[in-house]
Coordinates of C-alpha atoms in Angstrom, one line a residue:
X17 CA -16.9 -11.2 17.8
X18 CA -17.9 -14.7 17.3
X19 CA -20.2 -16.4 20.1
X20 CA -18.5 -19.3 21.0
X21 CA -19.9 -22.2 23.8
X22 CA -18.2 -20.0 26.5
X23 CA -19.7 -17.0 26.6
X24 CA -21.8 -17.0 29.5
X25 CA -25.7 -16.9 29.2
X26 CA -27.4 -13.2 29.2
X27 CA -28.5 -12.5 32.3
X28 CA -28.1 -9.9 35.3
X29 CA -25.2 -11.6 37.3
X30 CA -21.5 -11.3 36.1
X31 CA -19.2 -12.6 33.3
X32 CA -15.9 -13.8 34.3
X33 CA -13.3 -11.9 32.4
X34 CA -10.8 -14.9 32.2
X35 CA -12.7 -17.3 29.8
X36 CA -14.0 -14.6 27.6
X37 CA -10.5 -13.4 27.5
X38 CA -9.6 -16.8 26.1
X39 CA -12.0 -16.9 23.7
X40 CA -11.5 -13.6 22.3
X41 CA -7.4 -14.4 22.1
X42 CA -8.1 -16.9 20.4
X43 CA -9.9 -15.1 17.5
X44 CA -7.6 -12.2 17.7
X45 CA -4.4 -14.7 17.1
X46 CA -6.7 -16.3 13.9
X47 CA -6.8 -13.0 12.6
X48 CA -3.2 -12.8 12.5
X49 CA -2.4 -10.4 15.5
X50 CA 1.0 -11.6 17.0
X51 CA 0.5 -10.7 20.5
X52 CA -3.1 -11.8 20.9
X53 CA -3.3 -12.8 24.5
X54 CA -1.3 -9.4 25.8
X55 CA -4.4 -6.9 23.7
X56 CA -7.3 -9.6 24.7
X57 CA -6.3 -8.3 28.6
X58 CA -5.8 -5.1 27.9
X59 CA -9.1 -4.7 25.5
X60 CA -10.8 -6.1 29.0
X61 CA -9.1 -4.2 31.1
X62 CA -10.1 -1.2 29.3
X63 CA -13.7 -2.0 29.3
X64 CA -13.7 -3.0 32.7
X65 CA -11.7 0.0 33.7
X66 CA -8.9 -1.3 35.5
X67 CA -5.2 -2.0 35.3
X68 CA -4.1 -5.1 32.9
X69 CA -2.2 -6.5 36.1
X70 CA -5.7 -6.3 38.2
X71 CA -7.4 -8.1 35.6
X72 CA -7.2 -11.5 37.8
X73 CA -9.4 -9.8 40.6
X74 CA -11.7 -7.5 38.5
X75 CA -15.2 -7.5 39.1
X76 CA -16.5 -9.4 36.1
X77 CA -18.2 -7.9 32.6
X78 CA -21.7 -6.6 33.2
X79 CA -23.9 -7.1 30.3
X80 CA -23.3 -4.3 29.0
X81 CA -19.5 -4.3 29.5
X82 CA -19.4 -7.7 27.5
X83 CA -21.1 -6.3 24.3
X84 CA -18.8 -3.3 24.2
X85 CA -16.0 -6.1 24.7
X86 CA -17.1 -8.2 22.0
X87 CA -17.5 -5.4 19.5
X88 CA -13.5 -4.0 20.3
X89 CA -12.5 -7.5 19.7
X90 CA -14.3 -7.3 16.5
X91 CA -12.6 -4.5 15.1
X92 CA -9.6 -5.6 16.5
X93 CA -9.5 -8.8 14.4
X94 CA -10.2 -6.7 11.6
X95 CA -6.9 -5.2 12.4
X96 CA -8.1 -1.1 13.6
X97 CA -5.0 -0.6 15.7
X98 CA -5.5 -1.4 19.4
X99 CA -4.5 1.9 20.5
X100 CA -7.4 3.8 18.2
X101 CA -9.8 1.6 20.3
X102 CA -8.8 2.8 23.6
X103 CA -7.6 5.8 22.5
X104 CA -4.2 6.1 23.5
X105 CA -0.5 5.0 23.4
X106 CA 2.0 4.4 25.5
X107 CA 5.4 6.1 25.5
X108 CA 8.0 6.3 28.0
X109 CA 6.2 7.5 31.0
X110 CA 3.8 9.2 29.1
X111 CA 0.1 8.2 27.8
X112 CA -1.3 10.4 24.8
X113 CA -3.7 10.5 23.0
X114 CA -3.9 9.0 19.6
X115 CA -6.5 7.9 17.0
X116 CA -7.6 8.4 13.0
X117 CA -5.2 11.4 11.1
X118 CA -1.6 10.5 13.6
X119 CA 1.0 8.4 13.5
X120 CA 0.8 5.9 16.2
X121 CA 3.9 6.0 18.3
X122 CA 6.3 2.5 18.3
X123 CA 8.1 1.2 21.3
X124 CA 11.2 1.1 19.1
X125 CA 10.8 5.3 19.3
X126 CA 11.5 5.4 22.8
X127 CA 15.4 4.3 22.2
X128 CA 15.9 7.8 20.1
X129 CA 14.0 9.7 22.5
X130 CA 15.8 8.2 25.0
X131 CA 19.2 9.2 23.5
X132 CA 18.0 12.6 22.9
X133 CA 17.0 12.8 26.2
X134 CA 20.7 11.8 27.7
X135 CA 21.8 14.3 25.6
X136 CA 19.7 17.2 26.6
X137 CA 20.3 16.4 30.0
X138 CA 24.6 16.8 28.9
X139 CA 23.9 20.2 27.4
X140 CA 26.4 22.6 27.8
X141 CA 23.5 25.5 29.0
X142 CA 21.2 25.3 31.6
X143 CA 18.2 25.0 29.5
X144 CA 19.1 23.4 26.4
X145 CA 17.2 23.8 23.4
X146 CA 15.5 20.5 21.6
X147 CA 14.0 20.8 18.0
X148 CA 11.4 17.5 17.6
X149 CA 11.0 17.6 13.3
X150 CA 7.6 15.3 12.1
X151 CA 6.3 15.0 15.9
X152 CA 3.3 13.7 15.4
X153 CA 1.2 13.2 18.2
X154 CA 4.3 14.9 20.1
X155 CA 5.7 11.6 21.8
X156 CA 9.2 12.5 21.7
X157 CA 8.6 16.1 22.3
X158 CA 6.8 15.5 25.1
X159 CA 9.0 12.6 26.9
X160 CA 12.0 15.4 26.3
X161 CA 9.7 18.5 28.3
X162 CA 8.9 16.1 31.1
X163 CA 12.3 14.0 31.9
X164 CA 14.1 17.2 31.1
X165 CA 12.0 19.6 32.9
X166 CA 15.2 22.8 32.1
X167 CA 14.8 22.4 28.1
X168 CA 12.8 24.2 25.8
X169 CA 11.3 22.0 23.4
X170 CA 9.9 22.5 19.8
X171 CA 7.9 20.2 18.1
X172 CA 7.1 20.9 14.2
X173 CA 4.2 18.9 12.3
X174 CA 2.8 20.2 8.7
X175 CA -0.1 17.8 9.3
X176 CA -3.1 19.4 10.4
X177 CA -4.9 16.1 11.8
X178 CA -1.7 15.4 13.3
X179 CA -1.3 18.7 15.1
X180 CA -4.7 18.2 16.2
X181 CA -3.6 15.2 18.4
X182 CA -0.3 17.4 18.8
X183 CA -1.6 20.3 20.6
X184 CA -3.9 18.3 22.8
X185 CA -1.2 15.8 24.1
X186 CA 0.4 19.1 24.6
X187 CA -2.2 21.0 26.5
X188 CA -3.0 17.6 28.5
X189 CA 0.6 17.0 29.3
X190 CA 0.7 20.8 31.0
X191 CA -2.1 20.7 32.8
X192 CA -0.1 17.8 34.6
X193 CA 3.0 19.7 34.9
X194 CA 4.8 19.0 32.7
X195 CA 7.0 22.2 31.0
X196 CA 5.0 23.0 28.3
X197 CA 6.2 22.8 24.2
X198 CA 6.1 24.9 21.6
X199 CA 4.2 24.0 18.8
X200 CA 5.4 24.6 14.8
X201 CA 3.1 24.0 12.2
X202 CA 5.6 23.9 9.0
X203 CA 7.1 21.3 7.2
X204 CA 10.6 20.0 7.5
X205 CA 11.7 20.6 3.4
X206 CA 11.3 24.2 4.4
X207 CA 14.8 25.3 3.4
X208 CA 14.0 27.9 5.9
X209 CA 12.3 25.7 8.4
X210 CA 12.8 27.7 11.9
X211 CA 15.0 30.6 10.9
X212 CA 14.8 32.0 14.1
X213 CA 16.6 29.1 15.5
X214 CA 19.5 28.9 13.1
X215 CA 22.4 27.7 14.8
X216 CA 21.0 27.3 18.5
X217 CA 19.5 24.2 19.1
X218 CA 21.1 21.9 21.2
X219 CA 19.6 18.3 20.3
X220 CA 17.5 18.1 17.2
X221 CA 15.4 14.6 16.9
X222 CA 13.5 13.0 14.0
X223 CA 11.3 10.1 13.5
X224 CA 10.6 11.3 10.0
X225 CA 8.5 9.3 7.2
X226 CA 10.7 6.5 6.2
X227 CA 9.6 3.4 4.7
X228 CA 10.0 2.5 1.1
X229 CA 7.0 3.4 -1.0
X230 CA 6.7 -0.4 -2.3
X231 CA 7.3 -2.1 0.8
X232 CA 4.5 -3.9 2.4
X233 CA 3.3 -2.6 5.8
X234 CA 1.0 -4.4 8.1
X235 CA -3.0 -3.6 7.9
X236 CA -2.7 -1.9 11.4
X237 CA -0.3 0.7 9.4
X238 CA -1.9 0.6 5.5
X239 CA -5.5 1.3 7.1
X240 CA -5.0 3.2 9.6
X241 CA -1.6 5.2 9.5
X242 CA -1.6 8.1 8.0
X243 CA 0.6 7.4 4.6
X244 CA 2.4 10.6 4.8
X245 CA 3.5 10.1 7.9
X246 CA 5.1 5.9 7.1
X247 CA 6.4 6.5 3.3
X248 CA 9.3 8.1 2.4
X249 CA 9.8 8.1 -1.3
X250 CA 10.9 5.7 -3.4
X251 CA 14.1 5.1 -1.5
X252 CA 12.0 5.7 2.2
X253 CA 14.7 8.7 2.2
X254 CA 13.0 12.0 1.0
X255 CA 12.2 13.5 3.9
X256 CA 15.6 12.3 5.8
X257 CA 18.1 14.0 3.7
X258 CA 16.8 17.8 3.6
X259 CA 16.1 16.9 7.9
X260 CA 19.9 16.1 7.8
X261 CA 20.9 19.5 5.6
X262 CA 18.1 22.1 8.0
X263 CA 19.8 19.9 11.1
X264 CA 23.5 21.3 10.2
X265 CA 22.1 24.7 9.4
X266 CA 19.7 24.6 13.1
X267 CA 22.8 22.9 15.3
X268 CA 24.7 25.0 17.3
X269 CA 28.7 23.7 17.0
X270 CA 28.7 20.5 19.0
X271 CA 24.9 20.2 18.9
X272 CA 23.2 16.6 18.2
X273 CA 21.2 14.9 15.7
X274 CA 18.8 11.8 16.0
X275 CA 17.1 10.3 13.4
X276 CA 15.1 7.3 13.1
X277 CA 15.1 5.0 9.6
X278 CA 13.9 2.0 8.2
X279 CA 15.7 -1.4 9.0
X280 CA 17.0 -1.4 5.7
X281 CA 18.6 2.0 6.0
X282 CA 21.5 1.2 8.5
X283 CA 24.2 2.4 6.3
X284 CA 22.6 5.1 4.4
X285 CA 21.2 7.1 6.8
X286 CA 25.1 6.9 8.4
X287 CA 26.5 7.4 4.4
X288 CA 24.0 10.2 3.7
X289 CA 25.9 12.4 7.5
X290 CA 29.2 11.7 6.2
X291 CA 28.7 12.7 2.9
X292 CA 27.4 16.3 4.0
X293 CA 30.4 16.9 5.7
X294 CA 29.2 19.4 8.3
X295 CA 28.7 16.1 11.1
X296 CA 31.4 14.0 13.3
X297 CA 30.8 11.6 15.5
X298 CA 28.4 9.3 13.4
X299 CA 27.3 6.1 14.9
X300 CA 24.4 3.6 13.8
X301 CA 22.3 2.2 16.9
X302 CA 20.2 -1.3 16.7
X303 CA 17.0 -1.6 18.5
X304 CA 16.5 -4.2 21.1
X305 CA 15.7 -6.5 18.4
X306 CA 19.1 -6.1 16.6
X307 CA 17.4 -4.0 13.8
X308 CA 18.9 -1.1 12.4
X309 CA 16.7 1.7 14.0
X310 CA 18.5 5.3 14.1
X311 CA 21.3 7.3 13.2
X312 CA 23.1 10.1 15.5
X313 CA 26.0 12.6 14.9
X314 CA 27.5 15.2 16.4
X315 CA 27.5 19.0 14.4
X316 CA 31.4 19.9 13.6
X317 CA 33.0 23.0 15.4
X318 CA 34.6 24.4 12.4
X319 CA 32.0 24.8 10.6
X320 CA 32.9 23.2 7.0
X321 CA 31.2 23.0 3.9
X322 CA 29.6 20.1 2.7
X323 CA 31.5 17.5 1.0
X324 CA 33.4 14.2 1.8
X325 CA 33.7 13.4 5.6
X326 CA 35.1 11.3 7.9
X327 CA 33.9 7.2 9.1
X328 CA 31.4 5.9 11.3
X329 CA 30.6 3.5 13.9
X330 CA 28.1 1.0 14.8
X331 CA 26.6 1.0 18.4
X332 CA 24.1 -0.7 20.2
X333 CA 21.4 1.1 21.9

């Protein structure tokens, strides 16, 4: 981190958190991250070991505390994602852990695991069964098992640095309480990709690789992010349409399907149900910025082939 004027001198009293703070927003906003203020608090806050909110009336950096501070803010600037230098994310209600070899989970996730959630909670069965396909560091998984505390959850990663991050958010989050998840190392092109489960699973949700292979992504995501886990092909669909053929074959009748896609996918993520012909019910849902963000349909009762199906809607989530 650069030493500016305002750095306090070395010494063995105190440094005030809210002019280093400044300083460091500063450099973080030069280095192009958009909401520089918001992570110089919470990179403090972290080092000093208290809630961002508490900041205000924290006892100030101790010597050592600042050096620690100033190197974060370093690698921060060089754009190492904020939640590998603390070490976790935020999700829902949940905090997990996260760092190099997983995806790190987006705010804009928690609208499909929110819907999924809704509908596990509007199961037909007491405990409903929810498939989570390319979980990752278990996010959605994990927000299902602990706000629907009935359902039986799977979550399936091929990645094995991924399902490293998987199984520990998993064995942290049942050591809290939470009902614990079953975890599936396989990958979801499997055309037999939980057998077992054919035609039983209640909800089925996605956030599956999904981004264009030639479209830009910010350094947080090209350095960090695994690539297996952002790109998607050449189209940024490979991995969504066999999700979307397993999905009809894992759905029970009337079962539903989430899946997340890139902002440029709002219609042919809804095109791609339709055409298989085996979903009704098909609506596109915007995230809170008005971006396309994920696609959900309902498995038909009857059963059909695939082949040409009916409309579907836009909603907002």
């Amino acid at each position: 981190m650069t030493t500016e004027p305002q750095y306090p001198s070395e010494g063995t009293r105190r440094h005030r958190p809210s002019p280093l703070v400044a300083v460091a927003a500063r450099e973080l906003l030069a280095a192009g991250v958009t909401s520089a203020r918001v992570e110089a608090e919470l990179l403090a806050a972290y080092v000093l070991g208290v809630p961002r909110g508490r900041l205000a009336i924290a006892d100030g950096f101790t010597d050592e505390q600042l050096d620690r501070y100033r190197a974060l803010v370093d690698r921060r600037a060089r754009r190492e994602p904020l939640q590998h230098l603390t070490g976790d994310a935020a999700f829902r209600h949940l905090e997990l852990a996260v760092g190099p070899g997983v995806f790190v989970p987006r705010p804009e996730t928690e609208l499909l695991a929110g819907w999924g959630i809704e509908q596990a909670r509007r199961a037909a069965r007491p405990r409903p069964l929810v498939v989570d396909l390319c979980s990752g560091s278990g996010a959605i998984a994990l927000s299902v098992a602990q706000e629907v505390p009935d359902a039986r959850v799977v979550a399936v990663e091929r990645s094995s640095a991924a399902l490293a991050w998987l199984r520990r958010n998993a064995a942290d989050r049942a050591a809290a309480g939470d009902r614990p998840i079953e975890v599936v190392e396989a990958d979801v092109t499997d055309p037999d990709l939980l057998a077992g489960l054919v035609g039983q699973v209640d909800v089925l949700l996605c956030n599956p690789p999904y981004v264009p292979q030639a479209v830009a992504v910010p350094p947080e995501v090209a350095g960090h992010d695994p690539a297996e886990a952002v790109f998607g092909g050449a189209d940024g669909l490979a991995a969504i349409r066999p999700v979307i053929d397993r999905a009809a074959t894992l759905l029970r009748p009337g079962g539903q399907l989430g899946v997340e896609h890139d902002d440029t996918h709002g219609a042919a993520v809804p095109e791609l149900l339709a055409e298989d012909g085996r979903y009704v019910e098909i609506s596109a849902h915007q995230d809170l910025a008005g971006r396309a963000r994920f696609a959900t349909a309902s498995r038909r009762a009857d059963h059909p082939a695939a082949g040409p199906a009916g409309t579907w809607q836009t909603d907002s989530s």
